[in-house]
PDB file of C-alpha atoms in Angstrom:
ATOM      1  CA  MET A   1      71.366  84.577  43.733  1.00 48.00           C
ATOM      2  CA  THR A   2      75.057  85.391  43.752  1.00 46.00           C
ATOM      3  CA  GLY A   3      76.821  82.909  41.497  1.00 50.00           C
ATOM      4  CA  THR A   4      79.467  84.713  39.439  1.00 52.00           C
ATOM      5  CA  GLY A   5      77.977  83.641  36.101  1.00 58.00           C
ATOM      6  CA  ASP A   6      74.561  84.839  37.226  1.00 73.00           C
ATOM      7  CA  GLU A   7      75.422  88.528  37.592  1.00 85.00           C
ATOM      8  CA  PRO A   8      74.892  89.479  33.906  1.00 89.00           C
ATOM      9  CA  PHE A   9      71.493  87.786  33.978  1.00 90.00           C
ATOM     10  CA  ILE A  10      70.445  89.527  37.188  1.00 91.00           C
ATOM     11  CA  THR A  11      71.744  92.838  35.834  1.00 92.00           C
ATOM     12  CA  ALA A  12      69.769  92.263  32.626  1.00 92.00           C
ATOM     13  CA  VAL A  13      66.429  91.493  34.303  1.00 92.00           C
ATOM     14  CA  LYS A  14      66.639  94.034  37.139  1.00 91.00           C
ATOM     15  CA  PRO A  15      65.308  97.005  35.106  1.00 90.00           C
ATOM     16  CA  LEU A  16      62.277  94.937  34.096  1.00 88.00           C
ATOM     17  CA  VAL A  17      61.637  93.823  37.672  1.00 88.00           C
ATOM     18  CA  ASP A  18      62.028  97.414  38.884  1.00 84.00           C
ATOM     19  CA  ALA A  19      59.666  98.715  36.188  1.00 77.00           C
ATOM     20  CA  MET A  20      57.010  96.237  37.331  1.00 77.00           C
ATOM     21  CA  GLY A  21      57.521  97.159  40.965  1.00 78.00           C
ATOM     22  CA  GLY A  22      58.683  93.631  41.701  1.00 85.00           C
ATOM     23  CA  GLU A  23      61.296  92.432  44.143  1.00 91.00           C
ATOM     24  CA  MET A  24      64.169  90.040  43.496  1.00 94.00           C
ATOM     25  CA  VAL A  25      64.732  87.355  46.138  1.00 94.00           C
ATOM     26  CA  PRO A  26      66.931  84.262  46.323  1.00 94.00           C
ATOM     27  CA  PRO A  27      65.241  81.295  44.608  1.00 94.00           C
ATOM     28  CA  ASP A  28      65.251  79.260  47.826  1.00 94.00           C
ATOM     29  CA  GLU A  29      63.088  81.977  49.423  1.00 94.00           C
ATOM     30  CA  ALA A  30      60.502  81.874  46.616  1.00 93.00           C
ATOM     31  CA  GLY A  31      56.897  81.606  47.636  1.00 91.00           C
ATOM     32  CA  PRO A  32      54.133  79.915  45.653  1.00 90.00           C
ATOM     33  CA  ASP A  33      53.242  83.129  43.812  1.00 88.00           C
ATOM     34  CA  ASP A  34      56.834  84.115  42.990  1.00 91.00           C
ATOM     35  CA  VAL A  35      58.332  83.536  39.542  1.00 92.00           C
ATOM     36  CA  VAL A  36      61.646  81.657  39.614  1.00 94.00           C
ATOM     37  CA  LEU A  37      64.004  82.531  36.765  1.00 94.00           C
ATOM     38  CA  ALA A  38      66.663  80.085  35.613  1.00 92.00           C
ATOM     39  CA  TRP A  39      69.904  80.813  33.773  1.00 89.00           C
ATOM     40  CA  GLU A  40      71.941  78.085  32.114  1.00 88.00           C
ATOM     41  CA  GLY A  41      69.929  75.359  33.823  1.00 90.00           C
ATOM     42  CA  ALA A  42      70.084  76.710  37.369  1.00 91.00           C
ATOM     43  CA  ASP A  43      67.557  78.715  39.365  1.00 93.00           C
ATOM     44  CA  VAL A  44      69.125  82.156  39.752  1.00 93.00           C
ATOM     45  CA  VAL A  45      66.559  84.519  41.158  1.00 94.00           C
ATOM     46  CA  ALA A  46      62.920  84.636  42.140  1.00 94.00           C
ATOM     47  CA  VAL A  47      60.767  87.619  41.281  1.00 94.00           C
ATOM     48  CA  ARG A  48      58.084  88.611  43.744  1.00 91.00           C
ATOM     49  CA  LEU A  49      55.430  90.407  41.755  1.00 83.00           C
ATOM     50  CA  PRO A  50      53.520  93.274  43.352  1.00 76.00           C
ATOM     51  CA  GLN A  51      49.787  93.354  43.886  1.00 74.00           C
ATOM     52  CA  LEU A  52      48.021  94.849  40.864  1.00 67.00           C
ATOM     53  CA  ALA A  53      47.070  98.033  42.730  1.00 64.00           C
ATOM     54  CA  ASP A  54      50.709  98.517  43.751  1.00 73.00           C
ATOM     55  CA  SER A  55      51.737  97.958  40.132  1.00 79.00           C
ATOM     56  CA  LEU A  56      49.472 100.773  39.010  1.00 86.00           C
ATOM     57  CA  ASP A  57      51.032 103.156  41.522  1.00 85.00           C
ATOM     58  CA  HIS A  58      54.470 102.072  40.334  1.00 83.00           C
ATOM     59  CA  ILE A  59      53.520 102.564  36.676  1.00 87.00           C
ATOM     60  CA  LEU A  60      52.161 106.038  37.427  1.00 91.00           C
ATOM     61  CA  ALA A  61      55.355 106.978  39.278  1.00 89.00           C
ATOM     62  CA  ALA A  62      57.469 105.723  36.358  1.00 88.00           C
ATOM     63  CA  MET A  63      55.367 107.739  33.904  1.00 92.00           C
ATOM     64  CA  GLU A  64      55.907 110.846  36.042  1.00 94.00           C
ATOM     65  CA  ARG A  65      59.657 110.261  36.052  1.00 91.00           C
ATOM     66  CA  LYS A  66      59.610 109.834  32.283  1.00 90.00           C
ATOM     67  CA  GLN A  67      57.614 113.039  31.800  1.00 91.00           C
ATOM     68  CA  GLY A  68      59.874 114.919  34.220  1.00 94.00           C
ATOM     69  CA  LYS A  69      56.939 116.465  36.054  1.00 95.00           C
ATOM     70  CA  PRO A  70      53.764 115.483  37.887  1.00 96.00           C
ATOM     71  CA  LEU A  71      51.144 113.959  35.599  1.00 97.00           C
ATOM     72  CA  ALA A  72      48.654 116.537  36.872  1.00 97.00           C
ATOM     73  CA  ASP A  73      50.835 119.240  35.257  1.00 97.00           C
ATOM     74  CA  LEU A  74      50.524 117.741  31.760  1.00 96.00           C
ATOM     75  CA  ASP A  75      48.314 119.359  29.133  1.00 96.00           C
ATOM     76  CA  ARG A  76      45.051 117.707  28.080  1.00 96.00           C
ATOM     77  CA  LYS A  77      46.512 115.956  25.027  1.00 95.00           C
ATOM     78  CA  ALA A  78      49.357 114.465  27.089  1.00 95.00           C
ATOM     79  CA  LYS A  79      46.887 113.305  29.756  1.00 96.00           C
ATOM     80  CA  GLN A  80      44.824 111.612  27.043  1.00 95.00           C
ATOM     81  CA  GLU A  81      47.967 109.816  25.855  1.00 94.00           C
ATOM     82  CA  VAL A  82      48.710 108.688  29.429  1.00 95.00           C
ATOM     83  CA  VAL A  83      45.185 107.266  29.697  1.00 96.00           C
ATOM     84  CA  ARG A  84      45.613 105.468  26.356  1.00 93.00           C
ATOM     85  CA  ILE A  85      48.893 103.909  27.491  1.00 92.00           C
ATOM     86  CA  LEU A  86      47.429 102.909  30.849  1.00 92.00           C
ATOM     87  CA  GLU A  87      44.408 101.333  29.187  1.00 92.00           C
ATOM     88  CA  ALA A  88      46.703  99.282  26.946  1.00 89.00           C
ATOM     89  CA  ARG A  89      48.551  98.121  30.063  1.00 84.00           C
ATOM     90  CA  GLY A  90      45.331  97.033  31.795  1.00 84.00           C
ATOM     91  CA  ALA A  91      45.290  99.779  34.417  1.00 86.00           C
ATOM     92  CA  PHE A  92      41.529 100.051  34.352  1.00 89.00           C
ATOM     93  CA  SER A  93      40.964  96.394  35.163  1.00 84.00           C
ATOM     94  CA  VAL A  94      42.371  97.063  38.639  1.00 82.00           C
ATOM     95  CA  ARG A  95      39.851  97.892  41.338  1.00 83.00           C
ATOM     96  CA  HIS A  96      39.686 101.683  41.725  1.00 89.00           C
ATOM     97  CA  GLY A  97      41.952 102.055  38.685  1.00 91.00           C
ATOM     98  CA  VAL A  98      39.954 104.923  37.224  1.00 95.00           C
ATOM     99  CA  GLU A  99      39.958 106.751  40.565  1.00 95.00           C
ATOM    100  CA  THR A 100      43.689 106.213  41.030  1.00 94.00           C
ATOM    101  CA  VAL A 101      44.492 107.496  37.544  1.00 96.00           C
ATOM    102  CA  ALA A 102      42.098 110.433  37.871  1.00 97.00           C
ATOM    103  CA  SER A 103      43.787 111.463  41.106  1.00 96.00           C
ATOM    104  CA  ALA A 104      47.274 111.205  39.564  1.00 96.00           C
ATOM    105  CA  LEU A 105      46.175 113.279  36.551  1.00 97.00           C
ATOM    106  CA  GLY A 106      44.364 115.847  38.670  1.00 97.00           C
ATOM    107  CA  VAL A 107      41.089 115.265  36.805  1.00 97.00           C
ATOM    108  CA  SER A 108      37.700 113.762  37.629  1.00 97.00           C
ATOM    109  CA  ARG A 109      36.693 110.153  37.040  1.00 95.00           C
ATOM    110  CA  PHE A 110      34.252 111.504  34.473  1.00 97.00           C
ATOM    111  CA  THR A 111      37.160 113.070  32.547  1.00 96.00           C
ATOM    112  CA  VAL A 112      39.073 109.768  32.536  1.00 96.00           C
ATOM    113  CA  TYR A 113      35.974 107.991  31.202  1.00 95.00           C
ATOM    114  CA  ASN A 114      35.664 110.692  28.531  1.00 95.00           C
ATOM    115  CA  TYR A 115      39.298 110.114  27.506  1.00 94.00           C
ATOM    116  CA  LEU A 116      38.637 106.351  27.329  1.00 91.00           C
ATOM    117  CA  ASN A 117      35.465 106.802  25.294  1.00 89.00           C
ATOM    118  CA  ARG A 118      37.162 109.327  23.004  1.00 79.00           C
ATOM    119  CA  ASP A 119      39.693 106.651  21.965  1.00 62.00           C
ATOM    120  CA  LYS A 120      36.897 104.222  21.152  1.00 64.00           C
ATOM    121  CA  ALA A 121      34.960 106.704  19.017  1.00 59.00           C
TER     122      ALA A 121
END
């Protein structure tokens, strides 16, 4: 993972890996579920993807950083937008996704379902 020509590639993919909550490991340490990335014909780095539930927590934390404040402090319209974005990213296909999002937004599960149904209406 440390060949001199590989550094720009690793630097380029690191923000994506970080945003997903993944971990970069040397390709020779890759497990069966890891994704090995090649650059110029050589395996450079393996990406260990997080469990889906961990990804949701990571996505919520990134959204908080982007907003500059806890998601629970957002106004109703902003919370609805967060729910829309999370739905587009598949957050509600994760077990307990609605509960996790509701907790992060400081609202009830019922409110999250209302936000989801509002978009469909």
